[in-house]
């Protein structure tokens, strides 16, 4: 399936399932795409059974309220398109071109107004869930959308492999008990409970919970806590990039040579979390210099 963009003017004949993974994606890495794909694969049989359209989208922000700066949105959008090419994952540009700060609560209100009959799900990590009281109206998100919370495990970088987990996976009850108190009673057992069709349209001023209780699904599946910040810090120096680019320009005829470039020049295994096309884009446009993110 070709890479597509889920825009606000998209409409479907019947109630759809729409899931969103927000973030700066600065840069987008394989962990982001894997998380979105996992949600897509879990929802796909449910969507087919209920005969509903399914949209799972990455929702890049213009700049997080918690960050001072971020890479030009044109670059981040280009990398997102490269990373999601040939996948069913879409890109929603709702927040990308707005003047920062842009708050999630405003976005979910916009989406709920636009899609009053659809099942809306926001995908977040446990670290974000625990910090919701510090977000602008963070605890009110479930008035408009359901939440899918991933438990994130820290990874060990052993012998250039990023597949060893330090943490013992906690059970769902333990994770639930850590949530802000107002959210604990909203936890459900299965993803299916996040996509119960809404039987009647909601008006602009209707609070979702009056017709469809906001739900939270805790996914105890371990997700590697690799951050874009870590990847930025471990990208090659400017001179290394110049050397890599000279080799890449000679060999950019297929993906295998780029994989070889990454394998032999990336000094830190974190860079292997980048899609080869995204890695080449970063090199070609000389992104993430030391000065850019001091």
mmCIF file of C-alpha atoms in Angstrom:
data_model
loop_
_atom_site.group_PDB
_atom_site.id
_atom_site.type_symbol
_atom_site.label_atom_id
_atom_site.label_comp_id
_atom_site.label_asym_id
_atom_site.label_seq_id
_atom_site.Cartn_x
_atom_site.Cartn_y
_atom_site.Cartn_z
ATOM 1 C CA UNK A 1 0.000 0.000 0.000
ATOM 2 C CA UNK A 2 1.428 3.420 -0.898
ATOM 3 C CA UNK A 3 2.265 5.960 1.757
ATOM 4 C CA UNK A 4 -0.708 8.269 2.246
ATOM 5 C CA UNK A 5 -1.551 11.312 4.311
ATOM 6 C CA UNK A 6 -4.598 11.290 6.566
ATOM 7 C CA UNK A 7 -5.887 14.855 6.206
ATOM 8 C CA UNK A 8 -8.750 16.553 7.998
ATOM 9 C CA UNK A 9 -10.873 16.514 4.854
ATOM 10 C CA UNK A 10 -10.863 12.707 4.695
ATOM 11 C CA UNK A 11 -14.324 11.265 5.242
ATOM 12 C CA UNK A 12 -15.656 7.730 5.285
ATOM 13 C CA UNK A 13 -19.178 6.465 4.729
ATOM 14 C CA UNK A 14 -19.430 4.717 8.095
ATOM 15 C CA UNK A 15 -17.782 4.916 11.507
ATOM 16 C CA UNK A 16 -14.053 4.287 11.208
ATOM 17 C CA UNK A 17 -11.318 3.302 13.639
ATOM 18 C CA UNK A 18 -8.643 6.005 13.869
ATOM 19 C CA UNK A 19 -5.512 5.607 15.969
ATOM 20 C CA UNK A 20 -2.825 8.272 16.348
ATOM 21 C CA UNK A 21 0.766 8.171 17.586
ATOM 22 C CA UNK A 22 1.933 11.709 18.283
ATOM 23 C CA UNK A 23 5.423 13.064 18.705
ATOM 24 C CA UNK A 24 8.168 15.246 17.314
ATOM 25 C CA UNK A 25 9.634 12.377 15.236
ATOM 26 C CA UNK A 26 12.928 14.231 15.249
ATOM 27 C CA UNK A 27 14.012 11.981 13.636
ATOM 28 C CA UNK A 28 11.434 9.237 13.125
ATOM 29 C CA UNK A 29 12.920 5.832 13.949
ATOM 30 C CA UNK A 30 11.997 2.180 13.607
ATOM 31 C CA UNK A 31 10.545 2.085 17.128
ATOM 32 C CA UNK A 32 7.862 4.596 16.102
ATOM 33 C CA UNK A 33 6.887 2.639 13.019
ATOM 34 C CA UNK A 34 6.952 -0.704 14.841
ATOM 35 C CA UNK A 35 4.624 0.625 17.537
ATOM 36 C CA UNK A 36 2.153 1.997 14.977
ATOM 37 C CA UNK A 37 2.306 -1.214 12.943
ATOM 38 C CA UNK A 38 1.619 -3.314 16.020
ATOM 39 C CA UNK A 39 -1.539 -1.303 16.736
ATOM 40 C CA UNK A 40 -2.563 -1.574 13.089
ATOM 41 C CA UNK A 41 -2.131 -5.343 13.093
ATOM 42 C CA UNK A 42 -4.122 -5.727 16.327
ATOM 43 C CA UNK A 43 -6.984 -3.585 15.033
ATOM 44 C CA UNK A 44 -7.110 -4.975 11.475
ATOM 45 C CA UNK A 45 -9.088 -8.178 12.229
ATOM 46 C CA UNK A 46 -11.430 -6.170 14.484
ATOM 47 C CA UNK A 47 -11.994 -3.599 11.736
ATOM 48 C CA UNK A 48 -12.697 -6.348 9.205
ATOM 49 C CA UNK A 49 -15.121 -8.082 11.549
ATOM 50 C CA UNK A 50 -16.965 -4.814 12.215
ATOM 51 C CA UNK A 51 -16.705 -3.789 8.530
ATOM 52 C CA UNK A 52 -15.074 -0.495 9.384
ATOM 53 C CA UNK A 53 -12.252 1.486 7.800
ATOM 54 C CA UNK A 54 -8.999 1.523 9.750
ATOM 55 C CA UNK A 55 -6.570 4.459 9.850
ATOM 56 C CA UNK A 56 -3.408 4.369 11.977
ATOM 57 C CA UNK A 57 -1.469 7.617 11.678
ATOM 58 C CA UNK A 58 1.674 9.287 12.918
ATOM 59 C CA UNK A 59 0.789 12.770 14.197
ATOM 60 C CA UNK A 60 3.892 14.989 14.085
ATOM 61 C CA UNK A 61 3.721 18.169 16.127
ATOM 62 C CA UNK A 62 4.966 21.594 15.119
ATOM 63 C CA UNK A 63 7.073 21.725 18.267
ATOM 64 C CA UNK A 64 6.446 20.104 21.608
ATOM 65 C CA UNK A 65 5.519 22.543 24.415
ATOM 66 C CA UNK A 66 8.282 20.817 26.409
ATOM 67 C CA UNK A 67 11.026 21.546 23.827
ATOM 68 C CA UNK A 68 12.800 24.744 22.845
ATOM 69 C CA UNK A 69 13.384 23.892 19.203
ATOM 70 C CA UNK A 70 12.943 21.181 16.629
ATOM 71 C CA UNK A 71 13.972 20.421 13.069
ATOM 72 C CA UNK A 72 12.185 22.167 10.210
ATOM 73 C CA UNK A 73 8.779 20.467 9.729
ATOM 74 C CA UNK A 74 9.455 20.026 6.008
ATOM 75 C CA UNK A 75 12.437 17.805 6.851
ATOM 76 C CA UNK A 76 10.544 15.850 9.506
ATOM 77 C CA UNK A 77 7.625 15.291 7.130
ATOM 78 C CA UNK A 78 9.977 14.112 4.382
ATOM 79 C CA UNK A 79 11.600 11.617 6.771
ATOM 80 C CA UNK A 80 8.189 10.391 7.934
ATOM 81 C CA UNK A 81 7.168 9.711 4.349
ATOM 82 C CA UNK A 82 10.360 7.749 3.762
ATOM 83 C CA UNK A 83 9.945 5.754 6.973
ATOM 84 C CA UNK A 84 6.319 4.794 6.269
ATOM 85 C CA UNK A 85 6.675 4.130 2.569
ATOM 86 C CA UNK A 86 5.153 0.773 1.575
ATOM 87 C CA UNK A 87 3.343 0.482 4.914
ATOM 88 C CA UNK A 88 -0.330 1.091 5.775
ATOM 89 C CA UNK A 89 0.713 3.746 8.294
ATOM 90 C CA UNK A 90 -0.504 7.230 7.402
ATOM 91 C CA UNK A 91 0.720 10.716 8.337
ATOM 92 C CA UNK A 92 -1.673 13.295 9.755
ATOM 93 C CA UNK A 93 -0.480 16.897 9.362
ATOM 94 C CA UNK A 94 -3.039 18.447 11.722
ATOM 95 C CA UNK A 95 -0.443 19.838 14.163
ATOM 96 C CA UNK A 96 2.585 20.140 11.911
ATOM 97 C CA UNK A 97 1.938 23.560 10.381
ATOM 98 C CA UNK A 98 0.357 25.268 13.383
ATOM 99 C CA UNK A 99 2.153 27.984 15.326
ATOM 100 C CA UNK A 100 3.572 26.431 18.516
ATOM 101 C CA UNK A 101 2.832 25.665 21.202
ATOM 102 C CA UNK A 102 0.195 23.160 20.060
ATOM 103 C CA UNK A 103 -1.516 21.126 22.760
ATOM 104 C CA UNK A 104 -2.827 17.581 22.448
ATOM 105 C CA UNK A 105 -6.128 18.463 24.111
ATOM 106 C CA UNK A 106 -6.854 20.962 21.332
ATOM 107 C CA UNK A 107 -6.015 18.390 18.676
ATOM 108 C CA UNK A 108 -8.276 15.699 20.136
ATOM 109 C CA UNK A 109 -11.129 18.183 20.354
ATOM 110 C CA UNK A 110 -10.621 19.036 16.687
ATOM 111 C CA UNK A 111 -10.520 15.375 15.710
ATOM 112 C CA UNK A 112 -13.586 14.524 17.793
ATOM 113 C CA UNK A 113 -15.505 17.377 16.195
ATOM 114 C CA UNK A 114 -14.418 16.216 12.766
ATOM 115 C CA UNK A 115 -15.134 12.525 13.377
ATOM 116 C CA UNK A 116 -18.044 12.427 15.871
ATOM 117 C CA UNK A 117 -18.993 8.804 15.096
ATOM 118 C CA UNK A 118 -15.524 7.289 14.819
ATOM 119 C CA UNK A 119 -13.526 5.418 17.437
ATOM 120 C CA UNK A 120 -10.524 7.640 18.204
ATOM 121 C CA UNK A 121 -7.495 6.188 19.964
ATOM 122 C CA UNK A 122 -4.324 7.984 21.053
ATOM 123 C CA UNK A 123 -1.212 5.837 21.460
ATOM 124 C CA UNK A 124 1.188 6.882 24.216
ATOM 125 C CA UNK A 125 3.973 5.403 26.283
ATOM 126 C CA UNK A 126 3.717 4.829 30.013
ATOM 127 C CA UNK A 127 6.069 7.737 30.670
ATOM 128 C CA UNK A 128 3.628 10.072 28.921
ATOM 129 C CA UNK A 129 0.652 8.541 30.728
ATOM 130 C CA UNK A 130 2.265 9.199 34.107
ATOM 131 C CA UNK A 131 2.938 12.814 33.147
ATOM 132 C CA UNK A 132 -0.610 13.593 31.949
ATOM 133 C CA UNK A 133 -1.409 15.705 35.059
ATOM 134 C CA UNK A 134 1.320 18.097 33.854
ATOM 135 C CA UNK A 135 -0.116 18.423 30.345
ATOM 136 C CA UNK A 136 -2.623 21.108 29.481
ATOM 137 C CA UNK A 137 -5.908 19.424 30.503
ATOM 138 C CA UNK A 138 -4.121 16.098 30.185
ATOM 139 C CA UNK A 139 -6.610 14.192 32.322
ATOM 140 C CA UNK A 140 -9.414 15.393 30.038
ATOM 141 C CA UNK A 141 -8.059 13.521 27.008
ATOM 142 C CA UNK A 142 -10.330 10.587 27.776
ATOM 143 C CA UNK A 143 -13.329 12.888 27.437
ATOM 144 C CA UNK A 144 -12.647 12.811 23.696
ATOM 145 C CA UNK A 145 -10.504 9.780 22.855
ATOM 146 C CA UNK A 146 -9.501 6.389 24.184
ATOM 147 C CA UNK A 147 -5.885 5.684 25.117
ATOM 148 C CA UNK A 148 -3.617 2.776 24.204
ATOM 149 C CA UNK A 149 -0.705 2.820 26.651
ATOM 150 C CA UNK A 150 2.482 0.903 25.939
ATOM 151 C CA UNK A 151 4.710 -0.181 28.784
ATOM 152 C CA UNK A 152 8.225 0.805 27.749
ATOM 153 C CA UNK A 153 11.285 -1.220 28.728
ATOM 154 C CA UNK A 154 14.785 0.167 28.618
ATOM 155 C CA UNK A 155 17.168 -1.633 26.273
ATOM 156 C CA UNK A 156 20.767 -2.695 26.633
ATOM 157 C CA UNK A 157 23.108 -2.002 23.730
ATOM 158 C CA UNK A 158 25.213 -5.132 23.646
ATOM 159 C CA UNK A 159 27.587 -5.985 20.787
ATOM 160 C CA UNK A 160 25.822 -3.626 18.375
ATOM 161 C CA UNK A 161 22.484 -5.306 19.077
ATOM 162 C CA UNK A 162 19.452 -3.540 20.422
ATOM 163 C CA UNK A 163 17.429 -6.515 21.493
ATOM 164 C CA UNK A 164 18.189 -7.110 25.175
ATOM 165 C CA UNK A 165 15.805 -5.859 27.854
ATOM 166 C CA UNK A 166 16.875 -4.784 31.311
ATOM 167 C CA UNK A 167 13.454 -4.589 32.868
ATOM 168 C CA UNK A 168 11.249 -7.385 34.127
ATOM 169 C CA UNK A 169 7.871 -6.923 32.481
ATOM 170 C CA UNK A 170 5.330 -5.717 35.076
ATOM 171 C CA UNK A 171 1.777 -7.037 35.037
ATOM 172 C CA UNK A 172 -1.139 -4.890 33.950
ATOM 173 C CA UNK A 173 -2.416 -4.390 37.510
ATOM 174 C CA UNK A 174 0.940 -2.957 38.579
ATOM 175 C CA UNK A 175 0.950 -0.550 35.637
ATOM 176 C CA UNK A 176 -2.680 0.433 36.254
ATOM 177 C CA UNK A 177 -1.913 1.306 39.866
ATOM 178 C CA UNK A 178 0.707 3.813 38.691
ATOM 179 C CA UNK A 179 -1.733 5.762 36.541
ATOM 180 C CA UNK A 180 -3.193 9.054 37.826
ATOM 181 C CA UNK A 181 -6.097 8.144 40.116
ATOM 182 C CA UNK A 182 -8.874 9.551 37.856
ATOM 183 C CA UNK A 183 -7.752 7.257 35.020
ATOM 184 C CA UNK A 184 -7.419 3.971 36.868
ATOM 185 C CA UNK A 185 -11.121 3.068 36.631
ATOM 186 C CA UNK A 186 -11.068 3.528 32.843
ATOM 187 C CA UNK A 187 -8.750 0.571 32.150
ATOM 188 C CA UNK A 188 -10.210 -2.214 30.003
ATOM 189 C CA UNK A 189 -8.943 -5.699 29.223
ATOM 190 C CA UNK A 190 -8.853 -5.811 25.417
ATOM 191 C CA UNK A 191 -8.301 -3.477 22.440
ATOM 192 C CA UNK A 192 -11.789 -4.397 21.192
ATOM 193 C CA UNK A 193 -13.263 -2.343 24.018
ATOM 194 C CA UNK A 194 -11.519 0.739 22.598
ATOM 195 C CA UNK A 195 -13.451 0.508 19.328
ATOM 196 C CA UNK A 196 -17.026 -0.061 20.405
ATOM 197 C CA UNK A 197 -18.986 1.789 17.727
ATOM 198 C CA UNK A 198 -20.716 4.975 18.848
ATOM 199 C CA UNK A 199 -24.394 4.531 18.021
ATOM 200 C CA UNK A 200 -25.379 8.172 17.731
ATOM 201 C CA UNK A 201 -23.565 11.269 16.595
ATOM 202 C CA UNK A 202 -22.099 13.572 19.207
ATOM 203 C CA UNK A 203 -22.728 17.285 19.060
ATOM 204 C CA UNK A 204 -19.846 19.727 19.291
ATOM 205 C CA UNK A 205 -20.547 20.431 22.952
ATOM 206 C CA UNK A 206 -21.236 16.838 23.971
ATOM 207 C CA UNK A 207 -18.670 15.281 26.258
ATOM 208 C CA UNK A 208 -17.686 11.876 24.930
ATOM 209 C CA UNK A 209 -18.121 10.134 28.258
ATOM 210 C CA UNK A 210 -21.846 10.896 28.243
ATOM 211 C CA UNK A 211 -22.292 8.606 25.224
ATOM 212 C CA UNK A 212 -19.134 6.544 25.074
ATOM 213 C CA UNK A 213 -16.966 6.190 28.134
ATOM 214 C CA UNK A 214 -13.316 6.991 27.530
ATOM 215 C CA UNK A 215 -11.327 3.764 27.858
ATOM 216 C CA UNK A 216 -7.666 2.917 28.426
ATOM 217 C CA UNK A 217 -5.975 -0.250 27.231
ATOM 218 C CA UNK A 218 -2.628 -1.077 28.817
ATOM 219 C CA UNK A 219 -0.398 -3.088 26.517
ATOM 220 C CA UNK A 220 2.200 -4.843 28.638
ATOM 221 C CA UNK A 221 4.163 -5.860 25.538
ATOM 222 C CA UNK A 222 7.694 -4.493 25.990
ATOM 223 C CA UNK A 223 8.580 -1.637 23.652
ATOM 224 C CA UNK A 224 12.182 -0.494 23.449
ATOM 225 C CA UNK A 225 12.586 2.943 25.010
ATOM 226 C CA UNK A 226 14.805 4.308 22.272
ATOM 227 C CA UNK A 227 14.415 8.061 21.964
ATOM 228 C CA UNK A 228 15.014 10.380 19.042
ATOM 229 C CA UNK A 229 17.220 12.452 21.375
ATOM 230 C CA UNK A 230 19.529 9.474 21.930
ATOM 231 C CA UNK A 231 19.739 8.858 18.196
ATOM 232 C CA UNK A 232 20.513 12.514 17.440
ATOM 233 C CA UNK A 233 23.333 12.492 19.973
ATOM 234 C CA UNK A 234 24.889 9.396 18.427
ATOM 235 C CA UNK A 235 24.725 10.391 14.768
ATOM 236 C CA UNK A 236 28.132 10.797 13.079
ATOM 237 C CA UNK A 237 30.044 14.067 13.202
ATOM 238 C CA UNK A 238 29.899 16.501 10.293
ATOM 239 C CA UNK A 239 33.175 15.175 8.837
ATOM 240 C CA UNK A 240 32.014 11.585 9.187
ATOM 241 C CA UNK A 241 28.808 12.521 7.374
ATOM 242 C CA UNK A 242 30.793 14.074 4.527
ATOM 243 C CA UNK A 243 32.815 10.874 4.137
ATOM 244 C CA UNK A 244 29.652 8.753 4.293
ATOM 245 C CA UNK A 245 27.904 10.971 1.771
ATOM 246 C CA UNK A 246 30.718 10.614 -0.741
ATOM 247 C CA UNK A 247 30.425 6.837 -0.493
ATOM 248 C CA UNK A 248 26.628 6.980 -0.550
ATOM 249 C CA UNK A 249 26.544 9.099 -3.691
ATOM 250 C CA UNK A 250 28.611 6.474 -5.471
ATOM 251 C CA UNK A 251 26.501 3.558 -4.217
ATOM 252 C CA UNK A 252 22.924 4.918 -3.905
ATOM 253 C CA UNK A 253 21.531 2.541 -6.524
ATOM 254 C CA UNK A 254 19.809 0.175 -4.114
ATOM 255 C CA UNK A 255 19.063 -0.248 -0.425
ATOM 256 C CA UNK A 256 21.683 -2.987 0.301
ATOM 257 C CA UNK A 257 24.660 -0.633 -0.247
ATOM 258 C CA UNK A 258 23.105 1.874 2.151
ATOM 259 C CA UNK A 259 22.689 -0.894 4.712
ATOM 260 C CA UNK A 260 26.388 -1.643 4.261
ATOM 261 C CA UNK A 261 27.234 2.040 4.749
ATOM 262 C CA UNK A 262 25.286 2.116 7.995
ATOM 263 C CA UNK A 263 26.821 -1.130 9.233
ATOM 264 C CA UNK A 264 30.393 -0.051 8.616
ATOM 265 C CA UNK A 265 30.314 3.631 9.513
ATOM 266 C CA UNK A 266 27.774 3.972 12.308
ATOM 267 C CA UNK A 267 29.831 4.088 15.470
ATOM 268 C CA UNK A 268 26.816 3.511 17.713
ATOM 269 C CA UNK A 269 24.124 0.856 17.289
ATOM 270 C CA UNK A 270 21.430 3.444 17.938
ATOM 271 C CA UNK A 271 21.732 4.590 14.320
ATOM 272 C CA UNK A 272 20.529 1.149 13.264
ATOM 273 C CA UNK A 273 17.107 2.185 14.517
ATOM 274 C CA UNK A 274 16.880 4.475 11.484
ATOM 275 C CA UNK A 275 15.307 3.431 8.204
ATOM 276 C CA UNK A 276 18.187 3.396 5.644
ATOM 277 C CA UNK A 277 16.402 5.981 3.477
ATOM 278 C CA UNK A 278 15.907 8.238 6.519
ATOM 279 C CA UNK A 279 19.565 7.833 7.465
ATOM 280 C CA UNK A 280 20.630 8.840 3.969
ATOM 281 C CA UNK A 281 18.263 11.834 4.058
ATOM 282 C CA UNK A 282 19.839 13.028 7.326
ATOM 283 C CA UNK A 283 23.302 12.777 5.796
ATOM 284 C CA UNK A 284 22.278 14.420 2.528
ATOM 285 C CA UNK A 285 20.689 17.406 4.276
ATOM 286 C CA UNK A 286 23.332 17.622 7.030
ATOM 287 C CA UNK A 287 20.753 17.485 9.802
ATOM 288 C CA UNK A 288 21.447 17.254 13.549
ATOM 289 C CA UNK A 289 24.761 19.015 13.717
ATOM 290 C CA UNK A 290 26.202 19.544 17.167
ATOM 291 C CA UNK A 291 25.329 23.237 16.973
ATOM 292 C CA UNK A 292 21.717 22.613 16.019
ATOM 293 C CA UNK A 293 20.752 20.914 19.289
ATOM 294 C CA UNK A 294 23.128 22.424 21.843
#
